[in-house]
Coordinates of C-alpha atoms in Angstrom, one line a residue:
M349 CA -61.7 91.0 -253.8
K350 CA -58.5 92.8 -255.0
K351 CA -60.2 94.8 -257.3
I352 CA -62.6 98.2 -256.9
L353 CA -65.4 97.9 -259.1
N354 CA -68.2 100.1 -260.1
E355 CA -70.4 97.7 -261.0
P356 CA -70.0 94.1 -260.8
F357 CA -72.5 93.1 -263.8
S358 CA -70.8 95.7 -266.0
Y359 CA -67.1 94.7 -265.0
V360 CA -66.5 93.8 -268.9
D361 CA -67.9 96.5 -270.8
E362 CA -66.2 98.9 -268.1
M363 CA -62.6 97.5 -268.5
L364 CA -63.0 97.3 -272.4
V365 CA -63.8 101.1 -272.3
G366 CA -61.3 101.8 -270.3
L367 CA -58.7 100.1 -271.8
C368 CA -59.4 101.6 -275.4
A369 CA -59.6 104.9 -273.7
A370 CA -56.0 104.7 -272.1
H371 CA -54.8 103.1 -275.5
P372 CA -55.8 104.3 -278.3
Q373 CA -52.8 103.7 -280.3
Y374 CA -52.8 99.8 -279.5
F375 CA -56.6 99.0 -279.0
K376 CA -60.0 100.1 -280.3
Q377 CA -63.9 98.5 -279.8
V378 CA -65.0 97.0 -283.1
G379 CA -69.0 95.2 -283.1
P380 CA -72.4 96.3 -282.0
D381 CA -71.5 95.6 -278.6
G382 CA -68.1 96.8 -278.2
R383 CA -66.9 92.8 -276.9
V384 CA -64.2 93.0 -279.6
I385 CA -61.0 94.6 -279.2
A386 CA -58.4 95.1 -282.5
R387 CA -55.7 96.8 -283.4
P388 CA -56.6 100.5 -284.8
D389 CA -54.8 100.1 -288.4
G390 CA -56.3 96.7 -288.7
P391 CA -57.3 94.7 -290.4
V392 CA -54.8 94.9 -292.2
K393 CA -54.6 94.1 -296.0
G394 CA -52.7 91.4 -297.8
K395 CA -51.6 89.9 -294.5
V396 CA -53.2 86.8 -292.8
G397 CA -55.4 87.6 -290.1
I398 CA -55.3 85.9 -286.6
A399 CA -58.1 86.2 -284.2
T400 CA -58.4 84.9 -280.9
G401 CA -60.9 85.2 -277.9
G402 CA -62.2 83.5 -274.9
G403 CA -63.8 84.4 -271.2
S404 CA -62.6 87.6 -269.1
G405 CA -60.8 87.1 -265.9
H406 CA -57.4 86.3 -267.1
L407 CA -55.7 89.5 -268.3
P408 CA -53.6 90.1 -270.0
V409 CA -55.0 87.2 -272.1
F410 CA -56.6 88.2 -274.5
T411 CA -56.6 92.2 -275.3
G412 CA -52.7 92.3 -274.5
Y413 CA -52.2 90.1 -277.3
V414 CA -53.7 92.3 -279.9
G415 CA -50.8 94.0 -281.8
K416 CA -48.5 94.1 -284.2
G417 CA -46.9 90.9 -284.4
L418 CA -49.3 89.1 -282.6
V419 CA -53.2 88.8 -282.6
D420 CA -55.6 91.1 -284.8
A421 CA -58.7 90.5 -282.6
C422 CA -59.9 89.4 -280.6
A423 CA -63.6 88.7 -278.7
I424 CA -64.3 88.8 -274.9
G425 CA -66.7 87.0 -273.1
E426 CA -67.9 87.2 -269.5
V427 CA -65.9 86.3 -266.7
F428 CA -64.8 82.5 -267.1
S429 CA -67.6 82.6 -270.1
S430 CA -67.4 82.4 -273.5
P431 CA -67.8 84.8 -276.2
S432 CA -70.8 84.7 -277.9
V433 CA -71.1 82.9 -282.0
D434 CA -71.7 86.9 -283.0
Q435 CA -68.9 88.2 -281.5
M436 CA -66.8 85.7 -282.3
A437 CA -67.6 86.5 -285.8
E438 CA -67.1 90.1 -285.9
A439 CA -63.6 89.2 -284.2
I440 CA -62.6 87.4 -287.4
R441 CA -64.0 90.0 -289.8
A442 CA -61.7 92.7 -287.9
A443 CA -58.9 90.4 -288.6
H444 CA -59.9 89.7 -292.1
G445 CA -57.7 91.3 -294.5
G446 CA -58.1 89.5 -297.4
R447 CA -56.3 86.5 -296.9
G448 CA -57.9 84.4 -295.0
V449 CA -58.0 84.4 -290.8
L450 CA -56.8 81.5 -288.2
R451 CA -58.9 80.8 -285.1
L452 CA -56.2 80.6 -282.6
Y453 CA -57.3 79.7 -279.0
G454 CA -57.6 77.8 -275.9
N455 CA -59.0 74.4 -275.7
Y456 CA -62.7 74.8 -274.1
G457 CA -66.0 73.6 -274.5
G458 CA -67.9 77.0 -275.1
D459 CA -65.3 78.6 -277.3
N460 CA -64.4 75.6 -279.3
M461 CA -68.2 75.4 -279.9
N462 CA -68.5 78.8 -280.7
F463 CA -65.5 79.8 -282.7
D464 CA -66.6 76.4 -285.0
M465 CA -69.8 78.2 -285.4
A466 CA -68.4 81.5 -286.1
G467 CA -66.5 80.2 -288.7
E468 CA -68.9 78.4 -290.6
M469 CA -71.0 82.0 -290.6
V470 CA -68.1 84.1 -291.8
E471 CA -67.2 81.3 -294.8
M472 CA -70.4 81.7 -295.9
E473 CA -69.7 85.6 -296.5
D474 CA -66.0 84.7 -298.3
I475 CA -63.6 84.3 -295.4
Q476 CA -61.4 81.1 -295.3
T477 CA -61.0 80.4 -291.8
T478 CA -58.3 77.3 -290.4
T479 CA -58.1 76.8 -286.3
V480 CA -55.5 75.5 -284.3
R481 CA -56.6 74.4 -280.7
V482 CA -53.9 75.1 -278.1
A483 CA -53.6 72.0 -275.2
D484 CA -50.8 72.5 -273.4
D485 CA -51.6 72.2 -269.6
V486 CA -50.1 68.8 -268.4
A487 CA -52.7 68.9 -265.2
S488 CA -55.8 68.5 -267.0
A489 CA -55.9 65.2 -269.0
S490 CA -53.0 62.4 -269.6
L491 CA -51.0 62.6 -272.8
Q492 CA -53.1 59.6 -274.0
E493 CA -56.1 62.0 -274.1
R494 CA -54.3 65.3 -275.1
S495 CA -57.0 67.1 -276.8
K496 CA -58.8 67.2 -273.7
R497 CA -56.1 69.6 -271.9
R498 CA -56.9 73.1 -271.3
G499 CA -54.9 75.7 -273.0
V500 CA -53.1 78.1 -271.0
A501 CA -49.6 80.0 -270.9
G502 CA -48.7 78.1 -274.3
L503 CA -51.1 80.7 -275.8
V504 CA -48.6 83.5 -275.6
Y505 CA -46.0 81.5 -277.6
A506 CA -48.8 80.4 -280.5
Y507 CA -49.7 84.0 -280.7
K508 CA -46.3 85.3 -280.9
I509 CA -44.6 82.6 -283.3
A510 CA -48.2 82.9 -285.3
G511 CA -48.3 86.6 -285.8
A512 CA -44.8 86.8 -286.5
K513 CA -44.7 84.3 -289.0
A514 CA -48.3 86.4 -290.7
D515 CA -46.0 89.2 -290.4
T516 CA -44.1 87.9 -293.0
G517 CA -46.3 87.4 -295.8
A518 CA -46.7 83.9 -295.4
N519 CA -50.2 82.3 -296.6
L520 CA -53.1 80.6 -294.0
Q521 CA -51.4 77.6 -294.8
E522 CA -48.3 78.9 -293.6
V523 CA -49.1 80.2 -290.6
T524 CA -51.4 77.7 -289.5
A525 CA -48.8 75.5 -289.7
V526 CA -46.4 77.4 -287.6
A527 CA -49.4 78.0 -285.3
Q528 CA -50.2 74.2 -284.7
K529 CA -46.0 73.5 -284.4
A530 CA -45.9 76.1 -281.7
A531 CA -49.0 74.5 -279.8
L532 CA -47.8 71.0 -280.1
A533 CA -44.2 71.8 -278.6
C534 CA -45.9 74.1 -275.5
H535 CA -46.1 72.0 -272.2
S536 CA -47.5 73.8 -268.9
I537 CA -49.3 73.6 -265.4
G538 CA -51.8 76.1 -264.3
V539 CA -51.5 76.6 -260.9
A540 CA -53.9 78.2 -258.2
L541 CA -52.9 79.9 -254.9
T542 CA -55.9 81.3 -253.9
S543 CA -59.4 80.9 -254.9
C544 CA -61.0 83.1 -257.7
T545 CA -63.4 85.4 -257.2
V546 CA -66.2 86.2 -260.0
P547 CA -67.4 89.9 -259.6
A548 CA -71.1 88.9 -260.1
V549 CA -70.9 86.7 -257.5
G550 CA -68.8 89.0 -255.0
K551 CA -67.6 85.9 -253.1
P552 CA -64.6 83.4 -253.5
T553 CA -65.5 80.2 -255.6
F554 CA -64.3 77.8 -253.0

């Protein structure tokens, strides 16, 4: 382990509390369990919102990309585990400024399923949503099966480009189109130099 933890099973919750306590000018916790991090000035009225999320363990994604010109809110799951449907729905609500929300996230099975269900939930509340999944890791699938690739470093470019477009006052379809163009233009490769250690397990994965 390269970190000192108070309680491995409370790692994510304590991390989020600490993040917001240290930087209240950038972040606030939202939702009944505090697992959504949002802009303190959000939702920004009249702007297309951008919501993201995923498992913990790969900081600064996702919390580090919440802010002006980036994403409006993110749902945070356990280490390497997708946030719940309710947490993702809460992130969408926290990003919604009245012009719809782009769901922009990495291509992982749990995230795909839960974000899709969250989108269906909030649409019953008259919140329009669209989806862009970033799938840029060339090591995880062939070009012929590009839709199966993981989303890794390409997310950063998609966040910035989509966030900048949203700040111009563009509509949901325009923000979605530029995010999709950025996602398709990204190609990266994920490399691990050592095994990771999941805090609740306490030993290297392999």
